[in-house]
Amino acid sequence: MDYEAYRSYHSVNLEAQTATASPVQLVLVLFDGLLEELARARGHMEGQRFEQKGDSIGKCINILNGLSSALDFESGGEVVTDLARLYDYCAFRLYQASVELDVAALDEIIGLLGTLKGGWMGVRDQHEAA
């Protein structure tokens, strides 16, 4: 497989997705990237590719930090506070999973983030219907 061509395609595709995206659509793009990277981290962990696992976990934590930093605490209320806590919990569990080589912890995070993504998809659908 030509990985350079794939990366080039992925980069162009990502630029196209984000160029005209709404804030909710941008969050969904981040969730897609986060879930893809979590799957890679899981594969690296299972394959005992520890350096790549560390890189993937680092990328995931960076995405979670980005999602958290974009939250509007002034007007978001309790939901935003809860989201920030959940993002922090996921980052903490990722760190634990990385240190302990705990695939089950990654699966927990993937489940939590999959549920959150579903919620964001619902918000997107409501905005598009309005």
PDB file of N, CA and C in Angstrom, residues 37-117:
ATOM      1  N   GLU A  37      -7.816   7.047  15.678  1.00  0.00           N
ATOM      2  CA  GLU A  37      -6.509   6.965  16.344  1.00  0.00           C
ATOM      3  C   GLU A  37      -6.558   6.007  17.529  1.00  0.00           C
ATOM      4  N   LEU A  38      -7.689   5.951  18.229  1.00  0.00           N
ATOM      5  CA  LEU A  38      -7.837   4.984  19.314  1.00  0.00           C
ATOM      6  C   LEU A  38      -7.758   3.557  18.789  1.00  0.00           C
ATOM      7  N   ALA A  39      -8.356   3.322  17.628  1.00  0.00           N
ATOM      8  CA  ALA A  39      -8.280   1.988  17.022  1.00  0.00           C
ATOM      9  C   ALA A  39      -6.826   1.659  16.665  1.00  0.00           C
ATOM     10  N   ARG A  40      -6.092   2.663  16.157  1.00  0.00           N
ATOM     11  CA  ARG A  40      -4.680   2.446  15.849  1.00  0.00           C
ATOM     12  C   ARG A  40      -3.900   2.153  17.126  1.00  0.00           C
ATOM     13  N   ALA A  41      -4.164   2.922  18.185  1.00  0.00           N
ATOM     14  CA  ALA A  41      -3.473   2.707  19.459  1.00  0.00           C
ATOM     15  C   ALA A  41      -3.725   1.299  19.967  1.00  0.00           C
ATOM     16  N   ARG A  42      -4.950   0.842  19.824  1.00  0.00           N
ATOM     17  CA  ARG A  42      -5.306  -0.514  20.260  1.00  0.00           C
ATOM     18  C   ARG A  42      -4.504  -1.549  19.470  1.00  0.00           C
ATOM     19  N   GLY A  43      -4.438  -1.358  18.164  1.00  0.00           N
ATOM     20  CA  GLY A  43      -3.663  -2.270  17.317  1.00  0.00           C
ATOM     21  C   GLY A  43      -2.183  -2.258  17.662  1.00  0.00           C
ATOM     22  N   HIS A  44      -1.650  -1.062  17.921  1.00  0.00           N
ATOM     23  CA  HIS A  44      -0.241  -0.965  18.309  1.00  0.00           C
ATOM     24  C   HIS A  44       0.004  -1.653  19.646  1.00  0.00           C
ATOM     25  N   MET A  45      -0.944  -1.490  20.566  1.00  0.00           N
ATOM     26  CA  MET A  45      -0.791  -2.115  21.877  1.00  0.00           C
ATOM     27  C   MET A  45      -0.803  -3.637  21.736  1.00  0.00           C
ATOM     28  N   GLU A  46      -1.757  -4.144  20.964  1.00  0.00           N
ATOM     29  CA  GLU A  46      -1.849  -5.591  20.766  1.00  0.00           C
ATOM     30  C   GLU A  46      -0.634  -6.129  20.026  1.00  0.00           C
ATOM     31  N   GLY A  47      -0.100  -5.335  19.087  1.00  0.00           N
ATOM     32  CA  GLY A  47       1.061  -5.761  18.308  1.00  0.00           C
ATOM     33  C   GLY A  47       2.389  -5.475  18.988  1.00  0.00           C
ATOM     34  N   GLN A  48       2.320  -4.958  20.199  1.00  0.00           N
ATOM     35  CA  GLN A  48       3.505  -4.630  20.986  1.00  0.00           C
ATOM     36  C   GLN A  48       4.436  -3.665  20.255  1.00  0.00           C
ATOM     37  N   ARG A  49       3.835  -2.735  19.534  1.00  0.00           N
ATOM     38  CA  ARG A  49       4.584  -1.656  18.874  1.00  0.00           C
ATOM     39  C   ARG A  49       4.484  -0.438  19.809  1.00  0.00           C
ATOM     40  N   PHE A  50       5.336  -0.433  20.816  1.00  0.00           N
ATOM     41  CA  PHE A  50       5.186   0.490  21.927  1.00  0.00           C
ATOM     42  C   PHE A  50       5.439   1.948  21.561  1.00  0.00           C
ATOM     43  N   GLU A  51       6.384   2.197  20.679  1.00  0.00           N
ATOM     44  CA  GLU A  51       6.637   3.585  20.281  1.00  0.00           C
ATOM     45  C   GLU A  51       5.427   4.150  19.533  1.00  0.00           C
ATOM     46  N   GLN A  52       4.891   3.372  18.591  1.00  0.00           N
ATOM     47  CA  GLN A  52       3.718   3.820  17.840  1.00  0.00           C
ATOM     48  C   GLN A  52       2.502   3.957  18.755  1.00  0.00           C
ATOM     49  N   LYS A  53       2.382   3.041  19.731  1.00  0.00           N
ATOM     50  CA  LYS A  53       1.287   3.128  20.703  1.00  0.00           C
ATOM     51  C   LYS A  53       1.371   4.444  21.445  1.00  0.00           C
ATOM     52  N   GLY A  54       2.572   4.801  21.883  1.00  0.00           N
ATOM     53  CA  GLY A  54       2.764   6.058  22.596  1.00  0.00           C
ATOM     54  C   GLY A  54       2.412   7.260  21.749  1.00  0.00           C
ATOM     55  N   ASP A  55       2.806   7.227  20.477  1.00  0.00           N
ATOM     56  CA  ASP A  55       2.460   8.323  19.563  1.00  0.00           C
ATOM     57  C   ASP A  55       0.952   8.447  19.394  1.00  0.00           C
ATOM     58  N   SER A  56       0.284   7.313  19.218  1.00  0.00           N
ATOM     59  CA  SER A  56      -1.172   7.327  19.038  1.00  0.00           C
ATOM     60  C   SER A  56      -1.881   7.828  20.290  1.00  0.00           C
ATOM     61  N   ILE A  57      -1.448   7.359  21.450  1.00  0.00           N
ATOM     62  CA  ILE A  57      -2.061   7.808  22.710  1.00  0.00           C
ATOM     63  C   ILE A  57      -1.861   9.320  22.864  1.00  0.00           C
ATOM     64  N   GLY A  58      -0.677   9.802  22.536  1.00  0.00           N
ATOM     65  CA  GLY A  58      -0.411  11.238  22.603  1.00  0.00           C
ATOM     66  C   GLY A  58      -1.330  12.034  21.692  1.00  0.00           C
ATOM     67  N   LYS A  59      -1.538  11.544  20.481  1.00  0.00           N
ATOM     68  CA  LYS A  59      -2.453  12.217  19.551  1.00  0.00           C
ATOM     69  C   LYS A  59      -3.868  12.239  20.115  1.00  0.00           C
ATOM     70  N   CYS A  60      -4.291  11.119  20.692  1.00  0.00           N
ATOM     71  CA  CYS A  60      -5.642  11.052  21.268  1.00  0.00           C
ATOM     72  C   CYS A  60      -5.809  12.054  22.405  1.00  0.00           C
ATOM     73  N   ILE A  61      -4.819  12.144  23.265  1.00  0.00           N
ATOM     74  CA  ILE A  61      -4.890  13.092  24.376  1.00  0.00           C
ATOM     75  C   ILE A  61      -4.907  14.525  23.843  1.00  0.00           C
ATOM     76  N   ASN A  62      -4.147  14.799  22.803  1.00  0.00           N
ATOM     77  CA  ASN A  62      -4.165  16.134  22.200  1.00  0.00           C
ATOM     78  C   ASN A  62      -5.539  16.473  21.632  1.00  0.00           C
ATOM     79  N   ILE A  63      -6.177  15.520  20.984  1.00  0.00           N
ATOM     80  CA  ILE A  63      -7.515  15.767  20.441  1.00  0.00           C
ATOM     81  C   ILE A  63      -8.498  16.011  21.576  1.00  0.00           C
ATOM     82  N   LEU A  64      -8.423  15.201  22.628  1.00  0.00           N
ATOM     83  CA  LEU A  64      -9.302  15.412  23.782  1.00  0.00           C
ATOM     84  C   LEU A  64      -9.075  16.794  24.394  1.00  0.00           C
ATOM     85  N   ASN A  65      -7.823  17.217  24.510  1.00  0.00           N
ATOM     86  CA  ASN A  65      -7.530  18.545  25.034  1.00  0.00           C
ATOM     87  C   ASN A  65      -8.093  19.633  24.125  1.00  0.00           C
ATOM     88  N   GLY A  66      -8.019  19.413  22.825  1.00  0.00           N
ATOM     89  CA  GLY A  66      -8.600  20.365  21.879  1.00  0.00           C
ATOM     90  C   GLY A  66     -10.114  20.459  22.016  1.00  0.00           C
ATOM     91  N   LEU A  67     -10.754  19.311  22.156  1.00  0.00           N
ATOM     92  CA  LEU A  67     -12.207  19.313  22.353  1.00  0.00           C
ATOM     93  C   LEU A  67     -12.571  20.032  23.643  1.00  0.00           C
ATOM     94  N   SER A  68     -11.815  19.777  24.686  1.00  0.00           N
ATOM     95  CA  SER A  68     -12.082  20.406  25.978  1.00  0.00           C
ATOM     96  C   SER A  68     -11.851  21.914  25.923  1.00  0.00           C
ATOM     97  N   SER A  69     -10.788  22.344  25.260  1.00  0.00           N
ATOM     98  CA  SER A  69     -10.481  23.774  25.210  1.00  0.00           C
ATOM     99  C   SER A  69     -11.485  24.555  24.367  1.00  0.00           C
ATOM    100  N   ALA A  70     -12.222  23.876  23.508  1.00  0.00           N
ATOM    101  CA  ALA A  70     -13.213  24.549  22.665  1.00  0.00           C
ATOM    102  C   ALA A  70     -14.561  24.723  23.369  1.00  0.00           C
ATOM    103  N   LEU A  71     -14.700  24.142  24.543  1.00  0.00           N
ATOM    104  CA  LEU A  71     -15.978  24.237  25.257  1.00  0.00           C
ATOM    105  C   LEU A  71     -16.215  25.667  25.741  1.00  0.00           C
ATOM    106  N   ASP A  72     -17.482  26.097  25.676  1.00  0.00           N
ATOM    107  CA  ASP A  72     -17.880  27.436  26.112  1.00  0.00           C
ATOM    108  C   ASP A  72     -18.454  27.339  27.516  1.00  0.00           C
ATOM    109  N   PHE A  73     -17.597  27.525  28.522  1.00  0.00           N
ATOM    110  CA  PHE A  73     -18.016  27.375  29.905  1.00  0.00           C
ATOM    111  C   PHE A  73     -18.969  28.482  30.357  1.00  0.00           C
ATOM    112  N   GLU A  74     -18.894  29.641  29.725  1.00  0.00           N
ATOM    113  CA  GLU A  74     -19.737  30.760  30.144  1.00  0.00           C
ATOM    114  C   GLU A  74     -21.206  30.562  29.792  1.00  0.00           C
ATOM    115  N   SER A  75     -21.482  30.002  28.635  1.00  0.00           N
ATOM    116  CA  SER A  75     -22.880  29.858  28.230  1.00  0.00           C
ATOM    117  C   SER A  75     -23.341  28.406  28.141  1.00  0.00           C
ATOM    118  N   GLY A  76     -22.438  27.463  28.385  1.00  0.00           N
ATOM    119  CA  GLY A  76     -22.780  26.056  28.219  1.00  0.00           C
ATOM    120  C   GLY A  76     -23.436  25.394  29.406  1.00  0.00           C
ATOM    121  N   GLY A  77     -23.251  25.957  30.575  1.00  0.00           N
ATOM    122  CA  GLY A  77     -23.887  25.410  31.764  1.00  0.00           C
ATOM    123  C   GLY A  77     -23.321  24.069  32.191  1.00  0.00           C
ATOM    124  N   GLU A  78     -24.191  23.296  32.830  1.00  0.00           N
ATOM    125  CA  GLU A  78     -23.790  22.019  33.421  1.00  0.00           C
ATOM    126  C   GLU A  78     -23.340  21.000  32.371  1.00  0.00           C
ATOM    127  N   VAL A  79     -23.947  21.045  31.205  1.00  0.00           N
ATOM    128  CA  VAL A  79     -23.585  20.093  30.152  1.00  0.00           C
ATOM    129  C   VAL A  79     -22.120  20.261  29.768  1.00  0.00           C
ATOM    130  N   VAL A  80     -21.679  21.496  29.645  1.00  0.00           N
ATOM    131  CA  VAL A  80     -20.294  21.761  29.270  1.00  0.00           C
ATOM    132  C   VAL A  80     -19.347  21.292  30.373  1.00  0.00           C
ATOM    133  N   THR A  81     -19.714  21.549  31.611  1.00  0.00           N
ATOM    134  CA  THR A  81     -18.897  21.097  32.734  1.00  0.00           C
ATOM    135  C   THR A  81     -18.783  19.578  32.736  1.00  0.00           C
ATOM    136  N   ASP A  82     -19.896  18.906  32.491  1.00  0.00           N
ATOM    137  CA  ASP A  82     -19.885  17.441  32.442  1.00  0.00           C
ATOM    138  C   ASP A  82     -19.038  16.924  31.281  1.00  0.00           C
ATOM    139  N   LEU A  83     -19.135  17.584  30.124  1.00  0.00           N
ATOM    140  CA  LEU A  83     -18.309  17.188  28.976  1.00  0.00           C
ATOM    141  C   LEU A  83     -16.826  17.345  29.300  1.00  0.00           C
ATOM    142  N   ALA A  84     -16.470  18.462  29.927  1.00  0.00           N
ATOM    143  CA  ALA A  84     -15.067  18.698  30.288  1.00  0.00           C
ATOM    144  C   ALA A  84     -14.581  17.610  31.231  1.00  0.00           C
ATOM    145  N   ARG A  85     -15.398  17.237  32.197  1.00  0.00           N
ATOM    146  CA  ARG A  85     -15.013  16.168  33.126  1.00  0.00           C
ATOM    147  C   ARG A  85     -14.846  14.839  32.396  1.00  0.00           C
ATOM    148  N   LEU A  86     -15.737  14.572  31.454  1.00  0.00           N
ATOM    149  CA  LEU A  86     -15.642  13.317  30.710  1.00  0.00           C
ATOM    150  C   LEU A  86     -14.397  13.285  29.827  1.00  0.00           C
ATOM    151  N   TYR A  87     -14.088  14.405  29.169  1.00  0.00           N
ATOM    152  CA  TYR A  87     -12.866  14.479  28.366  1.00  0.00           C
ATOM    153  C   TYR A  87     -11.635  14.269  29.250  1.00  0.00           C
ATOM    154  N   ASP A  88     -11.636  14.904  30.427  1.00  0.00           N
ATOM    155  CA  ASP A  88     -10.512  14.730  31.362  1.00  0.00           C
ATOM    156  C   ASP A  88     -10.402  13.274  31.819  1.00  0.00           C
ATOM    157  N   TYR A  89     -11.536  12.663  32.109  1.00  0.00           N
ATOM    158  CA  TYR A  89     -11.529  11.252  32.532  1.00  0.00           C
ATOM    159  C   TYR A  89     -10.954  10.378  31.419  1.00  0.00           C
ATOM    160  N   CYS A  90     -11.373  10.613  30.195  1.00  0.00           N
ATOM    161  CA  CYS A  90     -10.866   9.817  29.072  1.00  0.00           C
ATOM    162  C   CYS A  90      -9.357  10.002  28.904  1.00  0.00           C
ATOM    163  N   ALA A  91      -8.874  11.236  29.050  1.00  0.00           N
ATOM    164  CA  ALA A  91      -7.436  11.480  28.943  1.00  0.00           C
ATOM    165  C   ALA A  91      -6.683  10.752  30.058  1.00  0.00           C
ATOM    166  N   PHE A  92      -7.229  10.784  31.278  1.00  0.00           N
ATOM    167  CA  PHE A  92      -6.616  10.075  32.397  1.00  0.00           C
ATOM    168  C   PHE A  92      -6.583   8.574  32.146  1.00  0.00           C
ATOM    169  N   ARG A  93      -7.696   8.019  31.667  1.00  0.00           N
ATOM    170  CA  ARG A  93      -7.758   6.581  31.381  1.00  0.00           C
ATOM    171  C   ARG A  93      -6.818   6.209  30.244  1.00  0.00           C
ATOM    172  N   LEU A  94      -6.665   7.093  29.255  1.00  0.00           N
ATOM    173  CA  LEU A  94      -5.715   6.829  28.174  1.00  0.00           C
ATOM    174  C   LEU A  94      -4.293   6.729  28.720  1.00  0.00           C
ATOM    175  N   TYR A  95      -3.968   7.641  29.612  1.00  0.00           N
ATOM    176  CA  TYR A  95      -2.649   7.583  30.232  1.00  0.00           C
ATOM    177  C   TYR A  95      -2.478   6.255  30.972  1.00  0.00           C
ATOM    178  N   GLN A  96      -3.478   5.872  31.761  1.00  0.00           N
ATOM    179  CA  GLN A  96      -3.412   4.603  32.489  1.00  0.00           C
ATOM    180  C   GLN A  96      -3.287   3.427  31.528  1.00  0.00           C
ATOM    181  N   ALA A  97      -4.111   3.438  30.487  1.00  0.00           N
ATOM    182  CA  ALA A  97      -4.090   2.348  29.508  1.00  0.00           C
ATOM    183  C   ALA A  97      -2.710   2.222  28.877  1.00  0.00           C
ATOM    184  N   SER A  98      -2.101   3.353  28.593  1.00  0.00           N
ATOM    185  CA  SER A  98      -0.787   3.344  27.961  1.00  0.00           C
ATOM    186  C   SER A  98       0.271   2.759  28.891  1.00  0.00           C
ATOM    187  N   VAL A  99       0.258   3.191  30.132  1.00  0.00           N
ATOM    188  CA  VAL A  99       1.256   2.729  31.100  1.00  0.00           C
ATOM    189  C   VAL A  99       1.069   1.251  31.426  1.00  0.00           C
ATOM    190  N   GLU A 100      -0.192   0.846  31.597  1.00  0.00           N
ATOM    191  CA  GLU A 100      -0.500  -0.525  32.025  1.00  0.00           C
ATOM    192  C   GLU A 100      -0.723  -1.482  30.863  1.00  0.00           C
ATOM    193  N   LEU A 101      -0.642  -0.962  29.622  1.00  0.00           N
ATOM    194  CA  LEU A 101      -0.922  -1.760  28.420  1.00  0.00           C
ATOM    195  C   LEU A 101      -2.283  -2.450  28.553  1.00  0.00           C
ATOM    196  N   ASP A 102      -3.297  -1.664  28.891  1.00  0.00           N
ATOM    197  CA  ASP A 102      -4.637  -2.144  29.217  1.00  0.00           C
ATOM    198  C   ASP A 102      -5.596  -1.901  28.048  1.00  0.00           C
ATOM    199  N   VAL A 103      -5.788  -2.926  27.238  1.00  0.00           N
ATOM    200  CA  VAL A 103      -6.682  -2.827  26.085  1.00  0.00           C
ATOM    201  C   VAL A 103      -8.124  -2.607  26.536  1.00  0.00           C
ATOM    202  N   ALA A 104      -8.523  -3.175  27.664  1.00  0.00           N
ATOM    203  CA  ALA A 104      -9.880  -2.997  28.169  1.00  0.00           C
ATOM    204  C   ALA A 104     -10.168  -1.526  28.474  1.00  0.00           C
ATOM    205  N   ALA A 105      -9.170  -0.806  28.960  1.00  0.00           N
ATOM    206  CA  ALA A 105      -9.351   0.626  29.221  1.00  0.00           C
ATOM    207  C   ALA A 105      -9.568   1.379  27.909  1.00  0.00           C
ATOM    208  N   LEU A 106      -8.841   0.997  26.870  1.00  0.00           N
ATOM    209  CA  LEU A 106      -9.072   1.612  25.555  1.00  0.00           C
ATOM    210  C   LEU A 106     -10.483   1.333  25.071  1.00  0.00           C
ATOM    211  N   ASP A 107     -10.947   0.106  25.271  1.00  0.00           N
ATOM    212  CA  ASP A 107     -12.306  -0.249  24.855  1.00  0.00           C
ATOM    213  C   ASP A 107     -13.350   0.571  25.618  1.00  0.00           C
ATOM    214  N   GLU A 108     -13.082   0.812  26.909  1.00  0.00           N
ATOM    215  CA  GLU A 108     -13.990   1.645  27.701  1.00  0.00           C
ATOM    216  C   GLU A 108     -14.070   3.049  27.109  1.00  0.00           C
ATOM    217  N   ILE A 109     -12.924   3.604  26.789  1.00  0.00           N
ATOM    218  CA  ILE A 109     -12.872   4.959  26.236  1.00  0.00           C
ATOM    219  C   ILE A 109     -13.556   5.006  24.874  1.00  0.00           C
ATOM    220  N   ILE A 110     -13.313   4.004  24.051  1.00  0.00           N
ATOM    221  CA  ILE A 110     -13.955   3.947  22.731  1.00  0.00           C
ATOM    222  C   ILE A 110     -15.468   3.906  22.887  1.00  0.00           C
ATOM    223  N   GLY A 111     -15.961   3.138  23.865  1.00  0.00           N
ATOM    224  CA  GLY A 111     -17.399   3.083  24.114  1.00  0.00           C
ATOM    225  C   GLY A 111     -17.962   4.420  24.557  1.00  0.00           C
ATOM    226  N   LEU A 112     -17.282   5.071  25.493  1.00  0.00           N
ATOM    227  CA  LEU A 112     -17.740   6.379  25.982  1.00  0.00           C
ATOM    228  C   LEU A 112     -17.761   7.408  24.855  1.00  0.00           C
ATOM    229  N   LEU A 113     -16.689   7.449  24.097  1.00  0.00           N
ATOM    230  CA  LEU A 113     -16.600   8.438  23.026  1.00  0.00           C
ATOM    231  C   LEU A 113     -17.560   8.125  21.879  1.00  0.00           C
ATOM    232  N   GLY A 114     -17.827   6.849  21.649  1.00  0.00           N
ATOM    233  CA  GLY A 114     -18.821   6.478  20.643  1.00  0.00           C
ATOM    234  C   GLY A 114     -20.200   6.975  21.037  1.00  0.00           C
ATOM    235  N   THR A 115     -20.534   6.868  22.315  1.00  0.00           N
ATOM    236  CA  THR A 115     -21.811   7.377  22.811  1.00  0.00           C
ATOM    237  C   THR A 115     -21.877   8.893  22.670  1.00  0.00           C
ATOM    238  N   LEU A 116     -20.782   9.567  23.034  1.00  0.00           N
ATOM    239  CA  LEU A 116     -20.741  11.028  22.888  1.00  0.00           C
ATOM    240  C   LEU A 116     -20.881  11.451  21.427  1.00  0.00           C
ATOM    241  N   LYS A 117     -20.213  10.725  20.548  1.00  0.00           N
ATOM    242  CA  LYS A 117     -20.314  11.048  19.121  1.00  0.00           C
ATOM    243  C   LYS A 117     -21.767  10.937  18.664  1.00  0.00           C
TER     244      LYS A 117
END
